[in-house]
């Protein structure tokens, strides 16, 4: 059996938002019983059928790189993480729906990964304001995933989801909101599963296919 082609997807976000639980759910289709803090980076693999159900269907490995979420601004911390950002093909931005700060920090995370060779220029997010142009020319597919949906009170859910919808729009990305302790949020055929599959297809296309549809 021939080795499968693979793509590299970073999973970024603050500590405690549930990145490890999400990656375990995506790759093992199981709830992670006892999550622990990720030191450095942890890599897991998901098998994905590109354009499933069509004549172009092909199986790929999706490498999910769960990068430790220390938000420290020290140059040494960022330099240590920078090694994980090489040759990336896609980014999943993870935030805790009950923690607004973790949502705002996604701008910092994305720019750190996308501009890893550029020194940070001041504060990227101030009072909820940011420069959308920083993402305008981005060619790396992004997906925004909000966790801990079950912990939002019903009375606040509409307000929170409206805010996060704008967040995804800023990144020109689709959005998935879920509870990592409940696999039904990613059940086959669900809208979330469709969005996830579409994102992985896009990552594969950017990596292996030219714009005219010819394989690289």
C-alpha positions as MATLAB code, in Angstrom:
seq = 'XXXXXXXXXXXXXXXXXXXXXXXXXXXXXXXXXXXXXXXXXXXXXXXXXXXXXXXXXXXXXXXXXXXXXXXXXXXXXXXXXXXXXXXXXXXXXXXXXXXXXXXXXXXXXXXXXXXXXXXXXXXXXXXXXXXXXXXXXXXXXXXXXXXXXXXXXXXXXXXXXXXXXXXXXXXXXXXXXXXXXXXXXXXXXXXXXXXXXXXXXXXXXXXXXXXXXXXX';
ca = [
       0.000    0.000    0.000;
       1.425    3.370   -1.020;
       2.145    5.915    1.705;
      -0.511    8.590    2.006;
       0.219   12.218    1.224;
      -0.102   14.481    4.238;
      -0.802   18.063    5.196;
       0.140   19.995    8.333;
      -2.541   21.894   10.261;
      -1.662   23.975   13.320;
      -4.097   24.040   16.258;
      -3.607   27.374   18.039;
      -5.197   29.150   21.001;
      -4.726   30.059   24.649;
      -3.984   27.512   27.351;
      -7.108   25.893   28.745;
      -9.412   26.434   25.762;
      -9.538   22.700   25.010;
      -7.141   22.225   22.080;
      -5.926   18.816   23.238;
      -9.477   17.603   23.855;
     -10.482   18.849   20.401;
      -7.565   17.151   18.634;
      -8.257   13.875   20.445;
     -11.911   14.057   19.404;
     -11.011   14.843   15.784;
      -8.393   12.095   15.482;
      -9.701    9.330   17.742;
     -13.432   10.116   17.656;
     -13.362    9.778   21.433;
     -13.613   12.121   24.387;
     -10.272   12.776   26.118;
     -10.826   11.579   29.657;
      -8.042   13.388   31.490;
      -6.645   16.340   29.511;
      -3.285   17.755   30.586;
      -1.318   20.879   29.665;
       0.569   20.611   26.389;
       4.261   21.409   26.693;
       5.834   22.386   23.394;
       3.758   20.617   20.761;
       1.805   17.385   20.413;
       1.008   15.836   17.019;
      -1.871   13.507   16.185;
      -3.134   12.265   12.824;
      -6.580   12.132   11.258;
      -7.385   10.202    8.077;
      -9.430   12.322    5.668;
     -11.079   11.410    2.372;
     -10.665   14.360    0.026;
     -13.795   15.040   -2.056;
     -15.458   11.999   -0.556;
     -18.025   10.339   -2.796;
     -16.695   11.819   -6.043;
     -14.431   10.371   -8.755;
     -11.642   12.589   -7.361;
     -11.794   10.998   -3.903;
      -8.379   10.382   -2.366;
      -7.250    9.623    1.180;
      -4.812   11.916    2.996;
      -3.233   12.161    6.426;
      -4.095   15.355    8.299;
      -1.357   16.085   10.848;
      -2.818   18.190   13.669;
      -0.089   20.074   15.539;
      -1.406   21.057   18.971;
       0.880   23.930   20.001;
       1.207   24.760   23.719;
      -0.854   27.850   24.503;
       1.348   30.053   26.697;
       0.452   33.626   25.745;
       3.744   35.030   27.056;
       5.012   37.841   24.885;
       8.658   37.128   25.621;
      10.707   36.802   22.457;
      12.158   33.505   23.700;
       8.685   31.979   24.045;
       7.698   32.985   20.525;
      11.043   31.856   19.122;
      10.539   28.434   20.689;
       7.090   28.116   19.096;
       8.277   29.398   15.716;
       9.881   26.062   14.878;
       6.412   24.467   14.830;
       5.132   27.030   12.313;
       7.358   25.889    9.445;
       5.684   24.438    6.340;
       2.145   24.840    7.670;
      -0.785   24.209    5.323;
      -3.742   25.290    7.486;
      -4.628   26.709   10.905;
      -7.436   25.844   13.333;
      -7.948   28.731   15.762;
      -9.498   27.526   19.033;
     -11.144   29.740   21.651;
     -13.244   29.218   24.757;
     -16.760   30.584   24.190;
     -16.985   31.465   27.890;
     -13.741   33.475   27.792;
     -13.869   36.596   25.622;
     -10.138   37.237   26.060;
      -9.325   33.885   24.460;
     -11.374   34.961   21.430;
      -9.539   38.270   21.107;
      -6.182   36.532   21.434;
      -6.855   34.562   18.243;
      -5.703   37.610   16.284;
      -2.345   37.427   18.039;
      -2.048   33.687   17.514;
      -2.846   33.841   13.814;
      -0.475   36.719   13.126;
       2.295   35.056   15.122;
       2.030   31.948   12.936;
       1.429   33.696    9.613;
       4.131   36.324   10.172;
       6.622   34.185   12.047;
       9.565   35.935   10.373;
       8.285   39.419   11.166;
       8.840   41.164   14.491;
       5.513   41.971   16.263;
       4.440   45.580   15.741;
       2.812   46.852   18.932;
      -0.528   45.664   20.264;
      -2.598   43.773   17.710;
      -5.851   44.003   19.613;
      -6.870   47.102   21.571;
     -10.379   47.454   22.948;
     -11.593   44.976   20.369;
     -10.057   46.982   17.511;
      -7.642   45.482   14.996;
      -6.471   45.911   11.436;
      -8.446   43.581    9.178;
      -6.016   44.250    6.341;
      -3.487   42.069    8.138;
      -5.556   39.056    7.073;
      -6.666   40.275    3.632;
      -3.891   38.598    1.647;
      -3.639   35.437    3.721;
      -3.518   32.310    1.550;
      -3.479   29.795    4.421;
      -6.947   28.269    5.078;
      -8.297   29.085    8.553;
     -11.050   27.521   10.655;
     -12.375   29.024   13.898;
     -13.609   26.585   16.556;
     -15.330   27.690   19.762;
     -15.338   25.213   22.663;
     -17.377   24.772   25.873;
     -20.656   25.612   24.139;
     -22.471   23.658   26.839;
     -21.223   26.079   29.508;
     -22.897   29.175   28.047;
     -26.191   30.024   29.793;
     -29.163   29.933   27.427;
     -29.832   33.611   28.178;
     -26.399   34.607   26.866;
     -25.956   32.123   24.043;
     -27.330   34.325   21.274;
     -25.142   37.255   22.327;
     -21.988   35.135   22.470;
     -22.586   33.367   19.151;
     -23.315   36.661   17.400;
     -19.975   38.020   18.616;
     -18.029   34.956   17.539;
     -19.693   34.975   14.108;
     -18.106   38.370   13.500;
     -14.801   36.917   14.655;
     -14.914   34.184   12.021;
     -15.902   36.737    9.393;
     -12.802   38.798   10.192;
     -10.640   35.765    9.463;
     -12.636   34.919    6.326;
     -13.135   31.512    7.929;
     -15.964   29.124    8.668;
     -16.944   28.617   12.286;
     -17.715   25.555   14.386;
     -18.978   25.753   17.975;
     -19.071   22.622   20.092;
     -18.592   20.807   23.361;
     -15.496   18.578   23.174;
     -17.037   16.155   25.700;
     -19.908   15.347   23.328;
     -19.008   13.654   20.001;
     -22.485   14.338   18.570;
     -21.373   17.865   17.640;
     -19.176   16.295   14.954;
     -21.499   13.445   13.977;
     -21.299   12.346   10.348;
     -23.606   14.395    8.156;
     -23.953   17.246   10.678;
     -23.301   20.809    9.566;
     -20.157   20.880   11.720;
     -18.819   17.711   10.100;
     -19.488   19.193    6.657;
     -17.641   22.414    7.566;
     -14.703   20.425    8.931;
     -14.496   18.283    5.806;
     -14.700   21.362    3.594;
     -11.851   22.986    5.522;
      -9.594   19.927    5.189;
     -10.408   19.741    1.460;
      -9.356   23.381    1.113;
      -6.093   22.734    2.971;
      -5.306   19.808    0.668;
      -6.114   21.827   -2.445;
      -3.825   24.664   -1.355;
      -1.021   22.174   -0.707;
      -1.305   19.802   -3.641;
      -3.201   21.531   -6.415;
      -2.605   24.640   -8.478;
      -5.377   27.177   -9.052;
      -6.107   25.776  -12.508;
      -6.858   22.394  -10.943;
      -3.637   20.677  -11.956;
      -1.784   18.694   -9.359;
       1.497   20.174   -8.153;
];
